mmCIF file of C-alpha atoms and ligand atoms in Angstrom:
data_model
loop_
_atom_site.group_PDB
_atom_site.id
_atom_site.type_symbol
_atom_site.label_atom_id
_atom_site.label_comp_id
_atom_site.label_asym_id
_atom_site.label_seq_id
_atom_site.Cartn_x
_atom_site.Cartn_y
_atom_site.Cartn_z
ATOM 1 C CA MET A 227 52.380 83.154 153.059
ATOM 2 C CA ASP A 228 49.306 84.564 151.502
ATOM 3 C CA VAL A 229 45.830 83.507 152.528
ATOM 4 C CA ARG A 230 45.638 81.349 149.552
ATOM 5 C CA PHE A 231 48.282 78.629 150.520
ATOM 6 C CA GLU A 232 47.474 79.110 154.931
ATOM 7 C CA SER A 233 44.240 78.092 153.326
ATOM 8 C CA ASN A 234 46.134 74.911 151.257
ATOM 9 C CA HIS A 235 48.018 73.980 154.147
ATOM 10 C CA LYS A 236 44.807 73.650 156.149
ATOM 11 C CA LYS A 237 43.735 70.311 157.281
ATOM 12 C CA HIS A 238 39.741 69.746 156.593
ATOM 13 C CA GLU A 239 38.015 66.684 157.649
ATOM 14 C CA ILE A 240 35.871 66.962 154.198
ATOM 15 C CA SER A 241 34.024 64.270 153.506
ATOM 16 C CA HIS A 242 33.527 63.702 149.552
ATOM 17 C CA PRO A 243 29.868 61.845 148.893
ATOM 18 C CA GLN A 244 30.741 62.690 144.795
ATOM 19 C CA SER A 245 33.724 60.841 144.803
ATOM 20 C CA LYS A 246 31.575 58.053 144.001
ATOM 21 C CA ALA A 247 28.979 60.306 142.178
ATOM 22 C CA GLY A 248 31.301 59.954 138.885
ATOM 23 C CA VAL A 249 31.026 62.818 136.329
ATOM 24 C CA GLY A 250 28.126 64.770 136.230
ATOM 25 C CA ILE A 251 28.441 67.145 139.520
ATOM 26 C CA THR A 252 27.989 70.441 139.129
ATOM 27 C CA LEU A 253 30.435 72.985 140.410
ATOM 28 C CA GLU A 254 28.292 74.773 142.355
ATOM 29 C CA SER A 255 26.889 71.887 144.098
ATOM 30 C CA TYR A 256 30.642 70.875 145.114
ATOM 31 C CA VAL A 257 30.907 73.880 145.907
ATOM 32 C CA LYS A 258 28.619 74.892 148.096
ATOM 33 C CA GLU A 259 28.762 71.803 150.144
ATOM 34 C CA ARG A 260 32.089 72.636 150.717
ATOM 35 C CA SER A 261 31.731 76.183 151.298
ATOM 36 C CA THR A 262 29.824 79.170 151.423
ATOM 37 C CA LEU A 263 32.053 80.625 147.703
ATOM 38 C CA SER A 264 29.382 80.170 145.242
ATOM 39 C CA PHE A 265 32.028 79.881 142.342
ATOM 40 C CA SER A 266 30.132 79.298 138.691
ATOM 41 C CA PHE A 267 33.185 80.391 136.301
ATOM 42 C CA ASP A 268 30.736 81.874 133.195
ATOM 43 C CA VAL A 269 31.946 81.649 129.673
ATOM 44 C CA GLN A 270 31.015 84.963 128.817
ATOM 45 C CA VAL A 271 34.881 86.022 130.055
ATOM 46 C CA TYR A 272 36.214 84.788 126.723
ATOM 47 C CA PRO A 273 35.831 87.293 123.800
ATOM 48 C CA PHE A 274 35.066 84.730 121.471
ATOM 49 C CA LYS A 275 32.227 81.850 121.143
ATOM 50 C CA CYS A 276 33.277 77.868 120.915
ATOM 51 C CA PRO A 277 30.928 75.064 121.869
ATOM 52 C CA ALA A 278 31.769 75.744 125.353
ATOM 53 C CA MET A 279 30.034 79.130 126.230
ATOM 54 C CA THR A 280 26.509 77.631 125.020
ATOM 55 C CA GLU A 281 25.632 76.947 128.909
ATOM 56 C CA THR A 282 22.533 79.281 130.268
ATOM 57 C CA HIS A 283 24.052 81.887 132.783
ATOM 58 C CA SER A 284 23.373 80.504 136.675
ATOM 59 C CA ILE A 285 24.186 83.778 138.368
ATOM 60 C CA SER A 286 23.933 87.105 137.869
ATOM 61 C CA SER A 287 26.006 89.577 136.039
ATOM 62 C CA GLU A 288 26.927 91.141 139.668
ATOM 63 C CA HIS A 289 28.297 87.586 140.688
ATOM 64 C CA GLN A 290 30.183 87.259 137.615
ATOM 65 C CA ALA A 291 31.771 90.638 138.088
ATOM 66 C CA ASN A 292 32.363 89.830 141.731
ATOM 67 C CA ILE A 293 34.253 86.278 141.034
ATOM 68 C CA LEU A 294 36.414 88.022 138.047
ATOM 69 C CA ALA A 295 37.540 90.083 140.133
ATOM 70 C CA LYS A 296 38.347 88.407 142.904
ATOM 71 C CA ALA A 297 40.581 85.740 141.097
ATOM 72 C CA LEU A 298 42.973 89.285 140.083
ATOM 73 C CA PRO A 299 45.314 88.821 143.131
ATOM 74 C CA TYR A 300 46.146 85.058 141.184
ATOM 75 C CA ILE A 301 45.978 86.439 137.770
ATOM 76 C CA ARG A 302 48.508 88.239 139.102
ATOM 77 C CA ARG A 303 50.584 86.469 140.847
ATOM 78 C CA PHE A 304 50.716 83.721 138.468
ATOM 79 C CA HIS A 305 51.596 85.698 135.230
ATOM 80 C CA GLY A 306 54.673 84.634 133.043
ATOM 81 C CA LYS A 307 54.463 81.426 135.405
ATOM 82 C CA THR A 308 54.433 77.962 134.320
ATOM 83 C CA ILE A 309 51.884 75.761 134.913
ATOM 84 C CA VAL A 310 52.200 71.984 134.302
ATOM 85 C CA ILE A 311 49.140 70.356 134.204
ATOM 86 C CA LYS A 312 48.202 66.082 133.944
ATOM 87 C CA TYR A 313 45.255 65.494 132.486
ATOM 88 C CA GLY A 314 44.507 62.345 133.267
ATOM 89 C CA GLY A 315 43.360 59.621 131.648
ATOM 90 C CA ASN A 316 40.443 58.506 133.974
ATOM 91 C CA ALA A 317 39.638 62.209 134.366
ATOM 92 C CA MET A 318 39.090 63.219 130.964
ATOM 93 C CA THR A 319 36.522 60.235 129.618
ATOM 94 C CA ASP A 320 33.876 62.603 129.674
ATOM 95 C CA PRO A 321 33.348 65.246 126.652
ATOM 96 C CA LYS A 322 31.651 67.863 128.859
ATOM 97 C CA LEU A 323 34.628 67.923 130.849
ATOM 98 C CA GLN A 324 37.224 68.078 128.409
ATOM 99 C CA ALA A 325 35.771 70.812 126.482
ATOM 100 C CA ASP A 326 35.999 72.684 129.866
ATOM 101 C CA PHE A 327 38.905 72.112 130.500
ATOM 102 C CA ALA A 328 40.288 72.502 126.981
ATOM 103 C CA SER A 329 38.675 76.173 127.470
ATOM 104 C CA ASP A 330 40.254 76.731 131.208
ATOM 105 C CA VAL A 331 43.343 75.841 129.769
ATOM 106 C CA VAL A 332 42.549 78.140 126.902
ATOM 107 C CA LEU A 333 41.526 80.556 129.453
ATOM 108 C CA LEU A 334 45.079 80.881 131.476
ATOM 109 C CA LYS A 335 46.842 81.354 128.782
ATOM 110 C CA LEU A 336 45.235 84.721 127.502
ATOM 111 C CA VAL A 337 45.550 86.416 131.348
ATOM 112 C CA GLY A 338 49.456 85.820 130.800
ATOM 113 C CA MET A 339 49.726 82.187 132.351
ATOM 114 C CA ASN A 340 51.977 79.602 130.296
ATOM 115 C CA PRO A 341 50.051 76.027 130.758
ATOM 116 C CA VAL A 342 51.780 73.184 129.441
ATOM 117 C CA VAL A 343 49.458 69.961 129.059
ATOM 118 C CA VAL A 344 50.971 66.259 129.162
ATOM 119 C CA HIS A 345 48.121 63.965 128.895
ATOM 120 C CA GLY A 346 47.856 60.095 129.921
ATOM 121 C CA GLY A 347 45.023 57.617 128.261
ATOM 122 C CA GLY A 348 44.466 54.757 130.144
ATOM 123 C CA PRO A 349 40.579 53.891 129.590
ATOM 124 C CA GLN A 350 41.069 55.035 125.564
ATOM 125 C CA ILE A 351 44.283 52.168 125.642
ATOM 126 C CA GLU A 352 42.279 49.204 127.510
ATOM 127 C CA THR A 353 39.642 49.962 124.824
ATOM 128 C CA ALA A 354 41.963 49.130 121.784
ATOM 129 C CA LEU A 355 43.341 46.974 123.366
ATOM 130 C CA ASN A 356 40.505 45.215 124.124
ATOM 131 C CA ARG A 357 39.899 45.025 120.544
ATOM 132 C CA LEU A 358 42.705 42.808 119.872
ATOM 133 C CA GLY A 359 41.461 40.690 122.683
ATOM 134 C CA LYS A 360 44.455 42.257 124.936
ATOM 135 C CA LYS A 361 43.753 43.089 128.917
ATOM 136 C CA GLY A 362 46.120 45.418 130.499
ATOM 137 C CA GLU A 363 48.260 44.316 133.528
ATOM 138 C CA PHE A 364 49.679 46.532 135.838
ATOM 139 C CA ILE A 365 52.957 46.124 138.506
ATOM 140 C CA GLN A 366 52.890 48.982 140.768
ATOM 141 C CA GLY A 367 50.886 51.356 139.327
ATOM 142 C CA MET A 368 52.714 50.888 135.735
ATOM 143 C CA ARG A 369 51.752 49.161 132.532
ATOM 144 C CA VAL A 370 53.594 46.051 131.670
ATOM 145 C CA THR A 371 53.913 47.189 128.285
ATOM 146 C CA ASP A 372 55.499 44.329 125.411
ATOM 147 C CA GLU A 373 55.607 45.494 121.890
ATOM 148 C CA GLU A 374 52.516 44.858 121.085
ATOM 149 C CA THR A 375 50.872 47.077 123.461
ATOM 150 C CA MET A 376 53.420 49.896 122.846
ATOM 151 C CA GLU A 377 52.234 50.211 119.003
ATOM 152 C CA VAL A 378 48.725 50.111 120.710
ATOM 153 C CA VAL A 379 50.258 52.826 123.124
ATOM 154 C CA GLU A 380 51.943 54.967 121.073
ATOM 155 C CA TRP A 381 48.811 54.906 118.528
ATOM 156 C CA VAL A 382 46.700 55.628 121.061
ATOM 157 C CA LEU A 383 48.224 58.322 122.720
ATOM 158 C CA ALA A 384 49.687 60.462 120.022
ATOM 159 C CA GLY A 385 47.266 59.606 117.565
ATOM 160 C CA GLU A 386 44.135 59.788 119.443
ATOM 161 C CA VAL A 387 43.886 60.964 122.986
ATOM 162 C CA GLN A 388 46.678 64.231 121.889
ATOM 163 C CA GLN A 389 44.794 65.443 118.966
ATOM 164 C CA ASP A 390 41.401 65.323 120.863
ATOM 165 C CA ILE A 391 43.101 67.922 123.364
ATOM 166 C CA VAL A 392 44.868 69.337 120.845
ATOM 167 C CA GLY A 393 41.367 70.082 118.352
ATOM 168 C CA LEU A 394 39.352 71.277 121.741
ATOM 169 C CA ILE A 395 41.786 73.431 122.614
ATOM 170 C CA ASN A 396 42.006 75.294 119.408
ATOM 171 C CA GLN A 397 38.534 74.960 119.104
ATOM 172 C CA ALA A 398 38.611 76.912 122.346
ATOM 173 C CA GLY A 399 40.382 79.963 120.867
ATOM 174 C CA GLY A 400 44.096 78.784 121.561
ATOM 175 C CA LYS A 401 47.080 77.426 119.655
ATOM 176 C CA ALA A 402 47.910 74.056 121.025
ATOM 177 C CA VAL A 403 50.533 71.852 119.284
ATOM 178 C CA GLY A 404 50.844 68.508 120.015
ATOM 179 C CA LEU A 405 54.211 66.841 120.717
ATOM 180 C CA THR A 406 55.611 63.070 121.530
ATOM 181 C CA GLY A 407 59.206 62.536 123.971
ATOM 182 C CA ARG A 408 60.195 62.959 120.709
ATOM 183 C CA ASP A 409 59.955 65.832 119.222
ATOM 184 C CA GLY A 410 62.877 67.811 119.721
ATOM 185 C CA GLY A 411 64.051 65.279 121.448
ATOM 186 C CA LEU A 412 61.841 65.937 124.521
ATOM 187 C CA ILE A 413 61.815 63.071 126.619
ATOM 188 C CA HIS A 414 65.302 60.454 126.626
ATOM 189 C CA ALA A 415 64.586 57.110 128.561
ATOM 190 C CA ARG A 416 65.590 53.570 128.787
ATOM 191 C CA LYS A 417 64.164 50.759 129.990
ATOM 192 C CA LEU A 418 62.496 50.770 133.369
ATOM 193 C CA LYS A 419 64.243 48.606 136.515
ATOM 194 C CA MET A 420 62.006 48.060 138.051
ATOM 195 C CA THR A 421 61.750 46.409 141.870
ATOM 196 C CA ASP A 422 59.601 45.780 144.596
ATOM 197 C CA ASN A 423 58.327 47.992 146.863
ATOM 198 C CA LYS A 424 58.641 46.704 149.480
ATOM 199 C CA ASP A 425 61.227 44.111 148.795
ATOM 200 C CA PRO A 426 64.119 46.105 146.568
ATOM 201 C CA SER A 427 66.134 42.553 145.792
ATOM 202 C CA LYS A 428 62.722 41.799 144.042
ATOM 203 C CA GLU A 429 63.238 42.782 140.029
ATOM 204 C CA TYR A 430 59.505 43.292 137.489
ATOM 205 C CA ASP A 431 60.214 43.038 133.849
ATOM 206 C CA VAL A 432 57.584 45.885 132.859
ATOM 207 C CA GLY A 433 58.701 45.325 129.452
ATOM 208 C CA LEU A 434 58.824 48.687 127.153
ATOM 209 C CA VAL A 435 58.425 51.053 130.349
ATOM 210 C CA GLY A 436 60.155 53.878 130.333
ATOM 211 C CA ASP A 437 62.674 55.340 133.327
ATOM 212 C CA ILE A 438 62.782 59.104 132.007
ATOM 213 C CA ILE A 439 66.815 59.903 131.331
ATOM 214 C CA GLY A 440 66.415 63.539 130.859
ATOM 215 C CA ILE A 441 64.566 66.126 129.574
ATOM 216 C CA ASP A 442 65.004 68.590 127.008
ATOM 217 C CA PRO A 443 62.379 71.461 127.307
ATOM 218 C CA SER A 444 64.234 73.932 124.477
ATOM 219 C CA VAL A 445 61.289 73.120 122.117
ATOM 220 C CA VAL A 446 58.572 73.517 125.152
ATOM 221 C CA LYS A 447 59.773 76.801 125.896
ATOM 222 C CA ALA A 448 60.264 77.756 121.810
ATOM 223 C CA LEU A 449 56.646 76.898 121.836
ATOM 224 C CA GLN A 450 55.670 78.867 124.664
ATOM 225 C CA ASP A 451 57.162 82.017 123.866
ATOM 226 C CA ASP A 452 55.163 82.026 120.562
ATOM 227 C CA ALA A 453 51.842 81.658 122.489
ATOM 228 C CA PHE A 454 51.516 77.780 121.448
ATOM 229 C CA ILE A 455 50.281 75.046 123.910
ATOM 230 C CA PRO A 456 51.479 72.574 124.001
ATOM 231 C CA VAL A 457 50.177 69.144 124.677
ATOM 232 C CA ILE A 458 52.424 66.052 125.131
ATOM 233 C CA SER A 459 51.735 62.546 125.019
ATOM 234 C CA PRO A 460 54.044 60.409 127.115
ATOM 235 C CA ILE A 461 56.251 58.863 125.197
ATOM 236 C CA GLY A 462 59.861 58.975 125.212
ATOM 237 C CA PHE A 463 62.471 57.313 123.009
ATOM 238 C CA GLY A 464 65.809 55.744 123.272
ATOM 239 C CA GLU A 465 69.266 55.542 122.666
ATOM 240 C CA ASN A 466 68.571 53.138 119.383
ATOM 241 C CA ASN A 467 65.340 55.306 119.006
ATOM 242 C CA GLU A 468 63.359 52.839 120.510
ATOM 243 C CA THR A 469 60.117 54.061 121.910
ATOM 244 C CA TYR A 470 59.059 53.549 125.864
ATOM 245 C CA ASN A 471 55.515 53.942 127.338
ATOM 246 C CA ILE A 472 56.319 56.047 130.367
ATOM 247 C CA ASN A 473 53.649 56.895 133.061
ATOM 248 C CA ALA A 474 51.746 60.404 132.355
ATOM 249 C CA ASP A 475 52.312 61.505 135.899
ATOM 250 C CA VAL A 476 55.991 60.861 135.674
ATOM 251 C CA VAL A 477 56.636 62.804 132.843
ATOM 252 C CA ALA A 478 54.244 65.947 134.189
ATOM 253 C CA ALA A 479 56.407 65.763 137.230
ATOM 254 C CA LYS A 480 59.965 65.894 135.132
ATOM 255 C CA LEU A 481 58.607 68.087 133.324
ATOM 256 C CA ALA A 482 57.643 70.671 135.685
ATOM 257 C CA THR A 483 60.960 70.247 137.758
ATOM 258 C CA VAL A 484 62.285 71.117 134.319
ATOM 259 C CA LEU A 485 60.796 74.041 133.598
ATOM 260 C CA SER A 486 61.054 75.107 136.718
ATOM 261 C CA ALA A 487 56.897 75.617 136.924
ATOM 262 C CA GLU A 488 55.051 77.500 139.638
ATOM 263 C CA LYS A 489 52.561 74.519 139.787
ATOM 264 C CA LEU A 490 51.949 71.344 139.143
ATOM 265 C CA ILE A 491 48.581 69.879 139.251
ATOM 266 C CA LEU A 492 47.746 66.317 138.978
ATOM 267 C CA LEU A 493 44.045 65.963 137.401
ATOM 268 C CA THR A 494 42.472 62.387 138.638
ATOM 269 C CA ASN A 495 39.064 60.609 138.839
ATOM 270 C CA THR A 496 38.968 60.614 142.768
ATOM 271 C CA PRO A 497 38.635 63.880 145.161
ATOM 272 C CA GLY A 498 42.162 63.674 145.741
ATOM 273 C CA VAL A 499 44.410 61.262 148.009
ATOM 274 C CA LEU A 500 42.125 59.486 150.417
ATOM 275 C CA ASP A 501 43.400 57.827 153.674
ATOM 276 C CA LYS A 502 41.684 54.260 154.747
ATOM 277 C CA ALA A 503 38.578 55.684 155.535
ATOM 278 C CA GLY A 504 38.243 57.008 152.637
ATOM 279 C CA GLN A 505 38.363 60.543 154.166
ATOM 280 C CA LEU A 506 39.982 63.192 151.679
ATOM 281 C CA LEU A 507 43.551 64.211 152.970
ATOM 282 C CA THR A 508 43.928 68.024 152.086
ATOM 283 C CA ASP A 509 47.412 68.420 152.618
ATOM 284 C CA LEU A 510 50.757 65.606 152.597
ATOM 285 C CA SER A 511 54.082 65.822 154.448
ATOM 286 C CA ALA A 512 56.762 63.517 153.061
ATOM 287 C CA ARG A 513 56.824 61.487 156.195
ATOM 288 C CA GLN A 514 52.990 60.777 155.615
ATOM 289 C CA ILE A 515 53.705 59.793 152.199
ATOM 290 C CA ASP A 516 56.321 57.317 153.106
ATOM 291 C CA GLU A 517 53.623 55.537 156.302
ATOM 292 C CA LEU A 518 50.443 55.448 153.645
ATOM 293 C CA PHE A 519 52.757 53.435 150.886
ATOM 294 C CA ALA A 520 54.200 51.474 153.880
ATOM 295 C CA ASP A 521 50.320 50.283 154.979
ATOM 296 C CA GLY A 522 49.294 49.914 151.776
ATOM 297 C CA THR A 523 47.070 52.665 151.432
ATOM 298 C CA ILE A 524 48.800 53.777 148.380
ATOM 299 C CA SER A 525 48.015 51.654 145.646
ATOM 300 C CA GLY A 526 47.951 51.315 141.711
ATOM 301 C CA GLY A 527 47.788 54.093 139.778
ATOM 302 C CA MET A 528 48.332 56.441 142.950
ATOM 303 C CA LEU A 529 52.273 55.226 143.386
ATOM 304 C CA PRO A 530 53.476 56.702 140.634
ATOM 305 C CA LYS A 531 51.395 59.904 140.740
ATOM 306 C CA ILE A 532 52.643 59.965 144.505
ATOM 307 C CA SER A 533 56.359 59.643 143.963
ATOM 308 C CA GLY A 534 56.217 61.895 141.007
ATOM 309 C CA ALA A 535 54.723 64.413 142.933
ATOM 310 C CA LEU A 536 57.059 64.796 145.683
ATOM 311 C CA ASP A 537 59.929 64.647 143.552
ATOM 312 C CA ALA A 538 58.287 67.904 141.704
ATOM 313 C CA ALA A 539 57.792 69.223 145.452
ATOM 314 C CA LYS A 540 61.520 68.538 146.569
ATOM 315 C CA SER A 541 62.716 70.039 143.421
ATOM 316 C CA GLY A 542 61.741 73.146 143.591
ATOM 317 C CA VAL A 543 58.301 73.289 142.021
ATOM 318 C CA ASN A 544 56.274 75.953 144.127
ATOM 319 C CA THR A 545 52.765 74.349 144.727
ATOM 320 C CA VAL A 546 51.603 70.706 143.146
ATOM 321 C CA HIS A 547 48.209 69.264 143.488
ATOM 322 C CA ILE A 548 45.938 65.973 142.608
ATOM 323 C CA ILE A 549 42.761 67.338 142.346
ATOM 324 C CA ASP A 550 39.502 65.654 141.210
ATOM 325 C CA GLY A 551 39.117 66.243 137.327
ATOM 326 C CA ARG A 552 35.238 64.870 137.192
ATOM 327 C CA VAL A 553 34.775 68.294 138.889
ATOM 328 C CA PRO A 554 33.589 70.978 135.877
ATOM 329 C CA HIS A 555 36.434 73.759 135.668
ATOM 330 C CA ALA A 556 38.072 72.098 138.413
ATOM 331 C CA LEU A 557 41.197 73.992 137.155
ATOM 332 C CA LEU A 558 40.094 77.030 137.319
ATOM 333 C CA LEU A 559 38.900 76.527 141.097
ATOM 334 C CA GLU A 560 42.667 75.690 141.645
ATOM 335 C CA ILE A 561 43.625 78.570 140.068
ATOM 336 C CA LEU A 562 42.120 80.891 140.703
ATOM 337 C CA THR A 563 40.170 81.060 143.844
ATOM 338 C CA ASP A 564 41.081 80.700 147.539
ATOM 339 C CA GLN A 565 39.560 76.802 147.619
ATOM 340 C CA ALA A 566 41.036 74.320 149.381
ATOM 341 C CA PHE A 567 40.848 71.493 146.797
ATOM 342 C CA GLY A 568 42.048 68.297 146.293
ATOM 343 C CA THR A 569 45.590 67.233 148.080
ATOM 344 C CA MET A 570 48.400 69.505 148.623
ATOM 345 C CA ILE A 571 51.691 67.261 148.097
ATOM 346 C CA ARG A 572 54.560 69.090 150.483
ATOM 347 C CA SER A 573 58.322 68.630 150.312
ATOM 348 C CA PHE A 574 58.803 68.162 153.710
HETATM 349 P P1 ADP B 176 44.626 58.480 136.392
HETATM 350 O O1 ADP B 176 44.643 58.318 135.093
HETATM 351 O O2 ADP B 176 44.220 59.856 136.881
HETATM 352 O O3 ADP B 176 46.508 58.205 136.803
HETATM 353 P P2 ADP B 176 45.097 56.098 138.040
HETATM 354 O O4 ADP B 176 44.225 55.026 138.008
HETATM 355 O O5 ADP B 176 46.504 55.576 137.366
HETATM 356 O O6 ADP B 176 44.481 57.682 137.556
HETATM 357 O O7 ADP B 176 45.468 56.185 139.523
HETATM 358 C C1 ADP B 176 44.665 56.949 139.732
HETATM 359 C C2 ADP B 176 43.634 55.911 141.352
HETATM 360 O O8 ADP B 176 44.734 55.663 142.050
HETATM 361 C C3 ADP B 176 42.314 56.214 142.087
HETATM 362 O O9 ADP B 176 41.358 56.093 140.613
HETATM 363 C C4 ADP B 176 42.461 55.176 142.539
HETATM 364 O O10 ADP B 176 41.774 54.074 142.531
HETATM 365 C C5 ADP B 176 43.686 54.897 143.045
HETATM 366 N N1 ADP B 176 44.269 55.048 144.256
HETATM 367 C C6 ADP B 176 45.198 53.945 145.144
HETATM 368 N N2 ADP B 176 45.280 54.401 145.983
HETATM 369 C C7 ADP B 176 44.265 55.708 146.137
HETATM 370 C C8 ADP B 176 44.285 56.959 147.884
HETATM 371 N N3 ADP B 176 45.047 56.298 148.659
HETATM 372 N N4 ADP B 176 43.693 57.908 147.510
HETATM 373 C C9 ADP B 176 43.069 57.854 146.415
HETATM 374 N N5 ADP B 176 42.850 56.780 144.497
HETATM 375 C C10 ADP B 176 44.010 55.641 145.305
HETATM 376 MG MG1 MG B 177 47.492 56.753 135.980
#
């Protein structure tokens, strides 16, 4: 095992004051707080100009060259590998972070990796529902989806959020293509039968929430081979062509498994998985996850996130991480540096 993963396996007692700070934390201040490595991925690595490249240079050229040189082992290791990235709802509400995210995805593609983006849209769906006088209701982290909510979900995810991400990636010099589960028969689903986490005899009706029956990744593979970056909305279709709302973390996890991805990275709006005292858990095993589920430390949207992450880790996805998408260039920090970052989910 190499240095990077040993480092990620270590248990660090790191407090995260920035967890309450929300967006606007600079990567440099974040990293300085956590280690001696000062990292700022200057946008000059791109051979073309985009809006994300107008930042002022805060590091010397020598330092910049040094940083790029340090990324080489990671670029080599992950070259040609598939990396599934869940870009979450709650981590994508800041325009600057969105542009940074898009340029990071383009950089990964240009250095030879195969990023596949699955997006969420919780806050955006909530805003649209509120306009209609509706309020979202969740059971065990899943949005209760009646027919009207399903229409809003499909419209917001496929019509708005997906297209925003596609536009930003294209603006950053990539070639993104938006898909829903319907395109190319990608995500086949049925109505989810949800049982209570603690009492399996108790069932909930969450409406048109989908349970994935199968994923046919051929459309994603064809796009990847053609230098495109797939951007997938978590909408599935059923036997009778009906539409289902599926939690984006669940879609990302299943897709990572089906694509035999090297990495699954779930970007969210916390530093990772936190324990009861609010401290970051840098490393989580299946047994620890059971305990955190049982004592209620993991709740809400973190429930499907962790279940999906654990399934992916158990099904052969090499590394699975839940990281803070509010940190600028979080993706590069996770993939191209030796920083222990967020929570790594282990299969054992
Ligand atoms: P996303 O849009 O990224 O999927 P979610 O709201 O669905 O975001 O899930 C992330 C949320 O899960 C966090 O913002 C937090 O409120 C909640 N959560 C519940 N338990 C935990 C935990 N143990 N550690 C971190 N976050 C948790
Ligand atoms: Mg969520």
